[in-house]
Amino acid sequence: MTQTTPLKLFNSLTRQTEEFRPVHPGEARVYSCGPTVYNYPHIGNMRAYVFADTLGRALSFKGYKLTHVINITDVGHLTDDADAGEDKMEKMAAEKAQSIWDIAEHYKQAYWADVKALNIRQPAQWTIATDYVPQMIDFAKGIADKHCYALPGGLYFDTSTVADYGRLARAVTEEGEGRIEEVEGKRHAADFAIWRKTPAGETRQMEWESPWGRGAPGWHLECSVMSGEVLGFPFDIHTGGIDHREIHHPNEIAQNQAHNCTNGLDVAENSGARIWMHNNFLVERSGKMSKSSGEFLRVQLLIDKGFHPLAYRMMCLQAHYRSELEFSWDILAAALTRLKRMVMAVAPLTGLAAAPAIRNPKLTELLARFDAAISDDLNTAVALTLLDEAVAIKKVPTEEKRALIEAMDAVLGFDLLTLTRTELRVRPKDAALEDEAVEALLATRKAARAAQDFAASDAIRDRLVAAGIDVMDGDPLRWDWKPILG
Ligand code: AMP
Ligand code: ZN
C-alpha cells in the first residue's frame, strides 16, 4: 500500500522529530537491543519489543523493505550497566548450579515464547552474542591503539578520544557520573571495559583468548559489532529502552565513532545509526516487576491469571511509546475488553476476501487518517481509535472494509481476523471448573429459569461466581459467561 504522509520519528540523538530518510533507498535497517537471557523477561522488557515490532510494522506499512535485527546477549552484561558488578549470566548459573549455556538456552526459549504470544514478528535475524566473539576481537583490535588503554582488569575505552561523548545522554558531568563504580586506573569516570580479563587463577565458563588476555567481551562492544556486521554502518534506526540512552548507547556510539574514524557526532554516519529511538518504561508501583520479587510480572503470569497476552499488547499500544505507562490489572482488563469488542465486531468479515483496492471515500479517508497517526512518530493511541472507527463503520462495501481492517491490523498486530472470541477467553491456571463443566451448569441454569425455578438458577449462579465465573445474562457482546479476572 503506497502511503503519502512522510514518516516522522523522534530521534533521541537530536531530541527532535525528524523525517525518516533511509540510508539505502526503499529500505529500512533496524537494530534493537535484545534481552540478556539470564532470567525470564518481565512485561516491562517486553514493552521494548512490542515497540520495536510496531516500528518495524510501521516501516513495512510505509512501503520500506525492512531488515530488523534483534540480539540475544548471552555473555558480558554485568549487574550494573556501567560495567560494575558481576556477570548476570555467571551469577544465575552459579545460583542454579547449571551451565551458562543451559541457562542461556532456557531463557532464550522463554523469551521467544513471549515474543510469539505478543505477536511480535520474527526479525530477519536474531544475533547471538557468543557467535560474534572473533568479530568483537577484530573490532577491538582496530580501535585499541588510538582509543583504548589496558588495565589489570582488561581493555578500557577512553571516552575523551571521541568528540561529544555522551551527547545522547546529555548528562555527562562529573557529578552525574558519581554513581559509576570506580575502577583503579581508569582515566575518566565514564570510561568502560570493552574486554574483561578473567582474573588470574580463575576460569570462567565463557571465556576466549584475546590480545588482552583470556576473558570476555564487554556488553557495549557486542551491540556495536553485531549491528555493524549485519546491517552495515551507517544503518537507519537503533532502538532500546530509555535506560539505554544513558550508558549503553552512548558507549556504543563512542565505539562506533572510533571504528568509523570519527569527526564528531554531527556526522550521523559516525554514530553507527542515523536515528536512535527509545521506549519509555512500564512502571508498577508495588515492585512486582523486579525480577527478585518472587512472582514477578511475566507474560506467563498474565496468562495464568486469565488474560490473553494480546491484551497486554493492546495496553502497550494505548499509550505512546515515549510516555511512561503504569501497569494495573484494571487497565489490562479494560484492554482485554476492547480487544474482545474488536474481535466480535470483525467476526462477520472473517469469511470474506479482502477487496484488492479501497475506493470507498469513507474508508480511504479513515486509512489516510490512520497513516497520518502512524507517521506522526507512531501515534498508536490515535491509530487504535481509528481502528475502532473502522470496525464499527456501516454502509460500506464489506470486502473493502475487510481490506482496510487488514491494513490497519498489519501495523497494530492483533491478527484480528483470525483471533476468535473463544481464544480470548483464557482460563486462569487455578480455575476451579473446566469449560465443559461451566457450560453444563449454564445449561442446567437455563432449564431452571425456563421452568421459573429461580432458586435453583440463583444457586447455580452463586456456585459459578464462587468458581470465578461471571454469568452474563443479556450481554451485548453475546457472551454467556466470562472469567472473573485479577
Ligand atoms: P535487558 O534484558 O535488561 O537488557 O532489558 C531488555 C530491554 O528492556 C531493554 O531495551 C531495556 O531498556 C528494556 N526495559 C527494561 N526495563 C523496562 C521497563 N520497565 N519498561 C520498558 N522497557 C524496559
Ligand atoms: Zn545493545
JSON list of N, CA, C and O in Angstrom, two decimals, residues 311-349:
[
{"chain": "A", "resi": 311, "resn": "ALA", "atom": "N", "xyz": [-3.94, -8.80, 25.20]},
{"chain": "A", "resi": 311, "resn": "ALA", "atom": "CA", "xyz": [-4.49, -7.69, 25.99]},
{"chain": "A", "resi": 311, "resn": "ALA", "atom": "C", "xyz": [-3.34, -6.81, 26.44]},
{"chain": "A", "resi": 311, "resn": "ALA", "atom": "O", "xyz": [-3.47, -5.58, 26.52]},
{"chain": "A", "resi": 312, "resn": "TYR", "atom": "N", "xyz": [-2.19, -7.42, 26.70]},
{"chain": "A", "resi": 312, "resn": "TYR", "atom": "CA", "xyz": [-1.03, -6.62, 27.11]},
{"chain": "A", "resi": 312, "resn": "TYR", "atom": "C", "xyz": [-0.49, -5.83, 25.92]},
{"chain": "A", "resi": 312, "resn": "TYR", "atom": "O", "xyz": [-0.10, -4.66, 26.06]},
{"chain": "A", "resi": 313, "resn": "ARG", "atom": "N", "xyz": [-0.50, -6.43, 24.74]},
{"chain": "A", "resi": 313, "resn": "ARG", "atom": "CA", "xyz": [-0.10, -5.67, 23.54]},
{"chain": "A", "resi": 313, "resn": "ARG", "atom": "C", "xyz": [-1.02, -4.45, 23.38]},
{"chain": "A", "resi": 313, "resn": "ARG", "atom": "O", "xyz": [-0.56, -3.33, 23.13]},
{"chain": "A", "resi": 314, "resn": "MET", "atom": "N", "xyz": [-2.32, -4.70, 23.55]},
{"chain": "A", "resi": 314, "resn": "MET", "atom": "CA", "xyz": [-3.29, -3.60, 23.45]},
{"chain": "A", "resi": 314, "resn": "MET", "atom": "C", "xyz": [-2.96, -2.51, 24.47]},
{"chain": "A", "resi": 314, "resn": "MET", "atom": "O", "xyz": [-2.95, -1.32, 24.16]},
{"chain": "A", "resi": 315, "resn": "MET", "atom": "N", "xyz": [-2.64, -2.95, 25.70]},
{"chain": "A", "resi": 315, "resn": "MET", "atom": "CA", "xyz": [-2.34, -1.97, 26.75]},
{"chain": "A", "resi": 315, "resn": "MET", "atom": "C", "xyz": [-1.13, -1.12, 26.35]},
{"chain": "A", "resi": 315, "resn": "MET", "atom": "O", "xyz": [-1.13, 0.10, 26.53]},
{"chain": "A", "resi": 316, "resn": "CYS", "atom": "N", "xyz": [-0.11, -1.76, 25.79]},
{"chain": "A", "resi": 316, "resn": "CYS", "atom": "CA", "xyz": [1.09, -1.01, 25.37]},
{"chain": "A", "resi": 316, "resn": "CYS", "atom": "C", "xyz": [0.73, 0.00, 24.29]},
{"chain": "A", "resi": 316, "resn": "CYS", "atom": "O", "xyz": [1.15, 1.15, 24.34]},
{"chain": "A", "resi": 317, "resn": "LEU", "atom": "N", "xyz": [-0.06, -0.43, 23.31]},
{"chain": "A", "resi": 317, "resn": "LEU", "atom": "CA", "xyz": [-0.33, 0.45, 22.16]},
{"chain": "A", "resi": 317, "resn": "LEU", "atom": "C", "xyz": [-1.29, 1.58, 22.50]},
{"chain": "A", "resi": 317, "resn": "LEU", "atom": "O", "xyz": [-1.37, 2.57, 21.78]},
{"chain": "A", "resi": 318, "resn": "GLN", "atom": "N", "xyz": [-2.02, 1.43, 23.61]},
{"chain": "A", "resi": 318, "resn": "GLN", "atom": "CA", "xyz": [-2.92, 2.52, 24.01]},
{"chain": "A", "resi": 318, "resn": "GLN", "atom": "C", "xyz": [-2.14, 3.74, 24.50]},
{"chain": "A", "resi": 318, "resn": "GLN", "atom": "O", "xyz": [-2.68, 4.84, 24.59]},
{"chain": "A", "resi": 319, "resn": "ALA", "atom": "N", "xyz": [-0.87, 3.54, 24.82]},
{"chain": "A", "resi": 319, "resn": "ALA", "atom": "CA", "xyz": [-0.04, 4.66, 25.26]},
{"chain": "A", "resi": 319, "resn": "ALA", "atom": "C", "xyz": [0.97, 4.97, 24.16]},
{"chain": "A", "resi": 319, "resn": "ALA", "atom": "O", "xyz": [1.30, 4.10, 23.35]},
{"chain": "A", "resi": 320, "resn": "HIS", "atom": "N", "xyz": [1.48, 6.20, 24.15]},
{"chain": "A", "resi": 320, "resn": "HIS", "atom": "CA", "xyz": [2.55, 6.49, 23.20]},
{"chain": "A", "resi": 320, "resn": "HIS", "atom": "C", "xyz": [3.83, 5.85, 23.72]},
{"chain": "A", "resi": 320, "resn": "HIS", "atom": "O", "xyz": [4.06, 5.80, 24.93]},
{"chain": "A", "resi": 321, "resn": "TYR", "atom": "N", "xyz": [4.68, 5.36, 22.82]},
{"chain": "A", "resi": 321, "resn": "TYR", "atom": "CA", "xyz": [5.87, 4.63, 23.29]},
{"chain": "A", "resi": 321, "resn": "TYR", "atom": "C", "xyz": [6.81, 5.51, 24.10]},
{"chain": "A", "resi": 321, "resn": "TYR", "atom": "O", "xyz": [7.60, 5.01, 24.90]},
{"chain": "A", "resi": 322, "resn": "ARG", "atom": "N", "xyz": [6.71, 6.85, 23.92]},
{"chain": "A", "resi": 322, "resn": "ARG", "atom": "CA", "xyz": [7.62, 7.72, 24.68]},
{"chain": "A", "resi": 322, "resn": "ARG", "atom": "C", "xyz": [7.04, 8.17, 26.02]},
{"chain": "A", "resi": 322, "resn": "ARG", "atom": "O", "xyz": [7.67, 8.93, 26.74]},
{"chain": "A", "resi": 323, "resn": "SER", "atom": "N", "xyz": [5.83, 7.69, 26.34]},
{"chain": "A", "resi": 323, "resn": "SER", "atom": "CA", "xyz": [5.24, 8.02, 27.64]},
{"chain": "A", "resi": 323, "resn": "SER", "atom": "C", "xyz": [5.47, 6.87, 28.60]},
{"chain": "A", "resi": 323, "resn": "SER", "atom": "O", "xyz": [5.42, 5.71, 28.20]},
{"chain": "A", "resi": 324, "resn": "GLU", "atom": "N", "xyz": [5.63, 7.24, 29.85]},
{"chain": "A", "resi": 324, "resn": "GLU", "atom": "CA", "xyz": [5.68, 6.20, 30.86]},
{"chain": "A", "resi": 324, "resn": "GLU", "atom": "C", "xyz": [4.29, 5.56, 30.92]},
{"chain": "A", "resi": 324, "resn": "GLU", "atom": "O", "xyz": [3.29, 6.23, 30.73]},
{"chain": "A", "resi": 325, "resn": "LEU", "atom": "N", "xyz": [4.26, 4.29, 31.18]},
{"chain": "A", "resi": 325, "resn": "LEU", "atom": "CA", "xyz": [2.97, 3.58, 31.23]},
{"chain": "A", "resi": 325, "resn": "LEU", "atom": "C", "xyz": [2.89, 2.85, 32.56]},
{"chain": "A", "resi": 325, "resn": "LEU", "atom": "O", "xyz": [3.80, 2.10, 32.91]},
{"chain": "A", "resi": 326, "resn": "GLU", "atom": "N", "xyz": [1.81, 3.09, 33.26]},
{"chain": "A", "resi": 326, "resn": "GLU", "atom": "CA", "xyz": [1.68, 2.44, 34.57]},
{"chain": "A", "resi": 326, "resn": "GLU", "atom": "C", "xyz": [0.86, 1.17, 34.42]},
{"chain": "A", "resi": 326, "resn": "GLU", "atom": "O", "xyz": [-0.21, 1.18, 33.82]},
{"chain": "A", "resi": 327, "resn": "PHE", "atom": "N", "xyz": [1.37, 0.10, 34.98]},
{"chain": "A", "resi": 327, "resn": "PHE", "atom": "CA", "xyz": [0.64, -1.17, 34.88]},
{"chain": "A", "resi": 327, "resn": "PHE", "atom": "C", "xyz": [-0.42, -1.25, 35.96]},
{"chain": "A", "resi": 327, "resn": "PHE", "atom": "O", "xyz": [-0.17, -0.93, 37.11]},
{"chain": "A", "resi": 328, "resn": "SER", "atom": "N", "xyz": [-1.62, -1.70, 35.60]},
{"chain": "A", "resi": 328, "resn": "SER", "atom": "CA", "xyz": [-2.59, -2.12, 36.62]},
{"chain": "A", "resi": 328, "resn": "SER", "atom": "C", "xyz": [-3.45, -3.22, 36.00]},
{"chain": "A", "resi": 328, "resn": "SER", "atom": "O", "xyz": [-3.63, -3.28, 34.78]},
{"chain": "A", "resi": 329, "resn": "TRP", "atom": "N", "xyz": [-3.96, -4.07, 36.87]},
{"chain": "A", "resi": 329, "resn": "TRP", "atom": "CA", "xyz": [-4.81, -5.16, 36.39]},
{"chain": "A", "resi": 329, "resn": "TRP", "atom": "C", "xyz": [-6.08, -4.61, 35.77]},
{"chain": "A", "resi": 329, "resn": "TRP", "atom": "O", "xyz": [-6.62, -5.17, 34.82]},
{"chain": "A", "resi": 330, "resn": "ASP", "atom": "N", "xyz": [-6.57, -3.47, 36.30]},
{"chain": "A", "resi": 330, "resn": "ASP", "atom": "CA", "xyz": [-7.79, -2.87, 35.75]},
{"chain": "A", "resi": 330, "resn": "ASP", "atom": "C", "xyz": [-7.58, -2.39, 34.32]},
{"chain": "A", "resi": 330, "resn": "ASP", "atom": "O", "xyz": [-8.43, -2.57, 33.45]},
{"chain": "A", "resi": 331, "resn": "ILE", "atom": "N", "xyz": [-6.41, -1.75, 34.09]},
{"chain": "A", "resi": 331, "resn": "ILE", "atom": "CA", "xyz": [-6.14, -1.26, 32.73]},
{"chain": "A", "resi": 331, "resn": "ILE", "atom": "C", "xyz": [-6.02, -2.46, 31.79]},
{"chain": "A", "resi": 331, "resn": "ILE", "atom": "O", "xyz": [-6.49, -2.44, 30.65]},
{"chain": "A", "resi": 332, "resn": "LEU", "atom": "N", "xyz": [-5.39, -3.52, 32.29]},
{"chain": "A", "resi": 332, "resn": "LEU", "atom": "CA", "xyz": [-5.24, -4.72, 31.46]},
{"chain": "A", "resi": 332, "resn": "LEU", "atom": "C", "xyz": [-6.61, -5.31, 31.13]},
{"chain": "A", "resi": 332, "resn": "LEU", "atom": "O", "xyz": [-6.88, -5.71, 30.00]},
{"chain": "A", "resi": 333, "resn": "ALA", "atom": "N", "xyz": [-7.49, -5.34, 32.13]},
{"chain": "A", "resi": 333, "resn": "ALA", "atom": "CA", "xyz": [-8.84, -5.90, 31.92]},
{"chain": "A", "resi": 333, "resn": "ALA", "atom": "C", "xyz": [-9.60, -5.04, 30.90]},
{"chain": "A", "resi": 333, "resn": "ALA", "atom": "O", "xyz": [-10.29, -5.57, 30.03]},
{"chain": "A", "resi": 334, "resn": "ALA", "atom": "N", "xyz": [-9.44, -3.72, 31.00]},
{"chain": "A", "resi": 334, "resn": "ALA", "atom": "CA", "xyz": [-10.13, -2.83, 30.05]},
{"chain": "A", "resi": 334, "resn": "ALA", "atom": "C", "xyz": [-9.57, -3.05, 28.63]},
{"chain": "A", "resi": 334, "resn": "ALA", "atom": "O", "xyz": [-10.33, -3.04, 27.65]},
{"chain": "A", "resi": 335, "resn": "ALA", "atom": "N", "xyz": [-8.26, -3.27, 28.54]},
{"chain": "A", "resi": 335, "resn": "ALA", "atom": "CA", "xyz": [-7.64, -3.51, 27.23]},
{"chain": "A", "resi": 335, "resn": "ALA", "atom": "C", "xyz": [-8.17, -4.82, 26.64]},
{"chain": "A", "resi": 335, "resn": "ALA", "atom": "O", "xyz": [-8.42, -4.91, 25.43]},
{"chain": "A", "resi": 336, "resn": "LEU", "atom": "N", "xyz": [-8.35, -5.81, 27.49]},
{"chain": "A", "resi": 336, "resn": "LEU", "atom": "CA", "xyz": [-8.89, -7.10, 27.02]},
{"chain": "A", "resi": 336, "resn": "LEU", "atom": "C", "xyz": [-10.31, -6.91, 26.50]},
{"chain": "A", "resi": 336, "resn": "LEU", "atom": "O", "xyz": [-10.67, -7.45, 25.44]},
{"chain": "A", "resi": 337, "resn": "THR", "atom": "N", "xyz": [-11.11, -6.14, 27.22]},
{"chain": "A", "resi": 337, "resn": "THR", "atom": "CA", "xyz": [-12.49, -5.90, 26.77]},
{"chain": "A", "resi": 337, "resn": "THR", "atom": "C", "xyz": [-12.48, -5.20, 25.41]},
{"chain": "A", "resi": 337, "resn": "THR", "atom": "O", "xyz": [-13.26, -5.55, 24.52]},
{"chain": "A", "resi": 338, "resn": "ARG", "atom": "N", "xyz": [-11.59, -4.24, 25.25]},
{"chain": "A", "resi": 338, "resn": "ARG", "atom": "CA", "xyz": [-11.53, -3.53, 23.97]},
{"chain": "A", "resi": 338, "resn": "ARG", "atom": "C", "xyz": [-11.18, -4.49, 22.83]},
{"chain": "A", "resi": 338, "resn": "ARG", "atom": "O", "xyz": [-11.78, -4.44, 21.75]},
{"chain": "A", "resi": 339, "resn": "LEU", "atom": "N", "xyz": [-10.24, -5.37, 23.12]},
{"chain": "A", "resi": 339, "resn": "LEU", "atom": "CA", "xyz": [-9.84, -6.35, 22.10]},
{"chain": "A", "resi": 339, "resn": "LEU", "atom": "C", "xyz": [-11.00, -7.29, 21.78]},
{"chain": "A", "resi": 339, "resn": "LEU", "atom": "O", "xyz": [-11.26, -7.61, 20.61]},
{"chain": "A", "resi": 340, "resn": "LYS", "atom": "N", "xyz": [-11.71, -7.73, 22.82]},
{"chain": "A", "resi": 340, "resn": "LYS", "atom": "CA", "xyz": [-12.86, -8.62, 22.61]},
{"chain": "A", "resi": 340, "resn": "LYS", "atom": "C", "xyz": [-13.90, -7.96, 21.73]},
{"chain": "A", "resi": 340, "resn": "LYS", "atom": "O", "xyz": [-14.45, -8.58, 20.82]},
{"chain": "A", "resi": 341, "resn": "ARG", "atom": "N", "xyz": [-14.18, -6.69, 22.00]},
{"chain": "A", "resi": 341, "resn": "ARG", "atom": "CA", "xyz": [-15.17, -5.96, 21.20]},
{"chain": "A", "resi": 341, "resn": "ARG", "atom": "C", "xyz": [-14.75, -5.93, 19.73]},
{"chain": "A", "resi": 341, "resn": "ARG", "atom": "O", "xyz": [-15.56, -6.12, 18.84]},
{"chain": "A", "resi": 342, "resn": "MET", "atom": "N", "xyz": [-13.46, -5.69, 19.51]},
{"chain": "A", "resi": 342, "resn": "MET", "atom": "CA", "xyz": [-12.98, -5.64, 18.13]},
{"chain": "A", "resi": 342, "resn": "MET", "atom": "C", "xyz": [-13.15, -7.00, 17.45]},
{"chain": "A", "resi": 342, "resn": "MET", "atom": "O", "xyz": [-13.62, -7.08, 16.31]},
{"chain": "A", "resi": 343, "resn": "VAL", "atom": "N", "xyz": [-12.75, -8.05, 18.17]},
{"chain": "A", "resi": 343, "resn": "VAL", "atom": "CA", "xyz": [-12.82, -9.40, 17.58]},
{"chain": "A", "resi": 343, "resn": "VAL", "atom": "C", "xyz": [-14.27, -9.74, 17.24]},
{"chain": "A", "resi": 343, "resn": "VAL", "atom": "O", "xyz": [-14.56, -10.28, 16.16]},
{"chain": "A", "resi": 344, "resn": "MET", "atom": "N", "xyz": [-15.18, -9.41, 18.15]},
{"chain": "A", "resi": 344, "resn": "MET", "atom": "CA", "xyz": [-16.60, -9.68, 17.90]},
{"chain": "A", "resi": 344, "resn": "MET", "atom": "C", "xyz": [-17.09, -8.90, 16.69]},
{"chain": "A", "resi": 344, "resn": "MET", "atom": "O", "xyz": [-17.83, -9.40, 15.86]},
{"chain": "A", "resi": 345, "resn": "ALA", "atom": "N", "xyz": [-16.68, -7.63, 16.62]},
{"chain": "A", "resi": 345, "resn": "ALA", "atom": "CA", "xyz": [-17.18, -6.76, 15.55]},
{"chain": "A", "resi": 345, "resn": "ALA", "atom": "C", "xyz": [-16.66, -7.18, 14.17]},
{"chain": "A", "resi": 345, "resn": "ALA", "atom": "O", "xyz": [-17.35, -7.00, 13.17]},
{"chain": "A", "resi": 346, "resn": "VAL", "atom": "N", "xyz": [-15.46, -7.72, 14.11]},
{"chain": "A", "resi": 346, "resn": "VAL", "atom": "CA", "xyz": [-14.93, -8.10, 12.79]},
{"chain": "A", "resi": 346, "resn": "VAL", "atom": "C", "xyz": [-15.30, -9.54, 12.41]},
{"chain": "A", "resi": 346, "resn": "VAL", "atom": "O", "xyz": [-15.08, -9.94, 11.26]},
{"chain": "A", "resi": 347, "resn": "ALA", "atom": "N", "xyz": [-15.89, -10.29, 13.34]},
{"chain": "A", "resi": 347, "resn": "ALA", "atom": "CA", "xyz": [-16.20, -11.70, 13.07]},
{"chain": "A", "resi": 347, "resn": "ALA", "atom": "C", "xyz": [-16.97, -11.88, 11.75]},
{"chain": "A", "resi": 347, "resn": "ALA", "atom": "O", "xyz": [-16.64, -12.79, 10.97]},
{"chain": "A", "resi": 348, "resn": "PRO", "atom": "N", "xyz": [-17.98, -11.04, 11.45]},
{"chain": "A", "resi": 348, "resn": "PRO", "atom": "CA", "xyz": [-18.71, -11.26, 10.18]},
{"chain": "A", "resi": 348, "resn": "PRO", "atom": "C", "xyz": [-17.84, -11.09, 8.93]},
{"chain": "A", "resi": 348, "resn": "PRO", "atom": "O", "xyz": [-18.24, -11.50, 7.85]},
{"chain": "A", "resi": 349, "resn": "LEU", "atom": "N", "xyz": [-16.67, -10.46, 9.08]},
{"chain": "A", "resi": 349, "resn": "LEU", "atom": "CA", "xyz": [-15.82, -10.23, 7.90]},
{"chain": "A", "resi": 349, "resn": "LEU", "atom": "C", "xyz": [-14.85, -11.37, 7.64]},
{"chain": "A", "resi": 349, "resn": "LEU", "atom": "O", "xyz": [-14.19, -11.40, 6.60]}
]
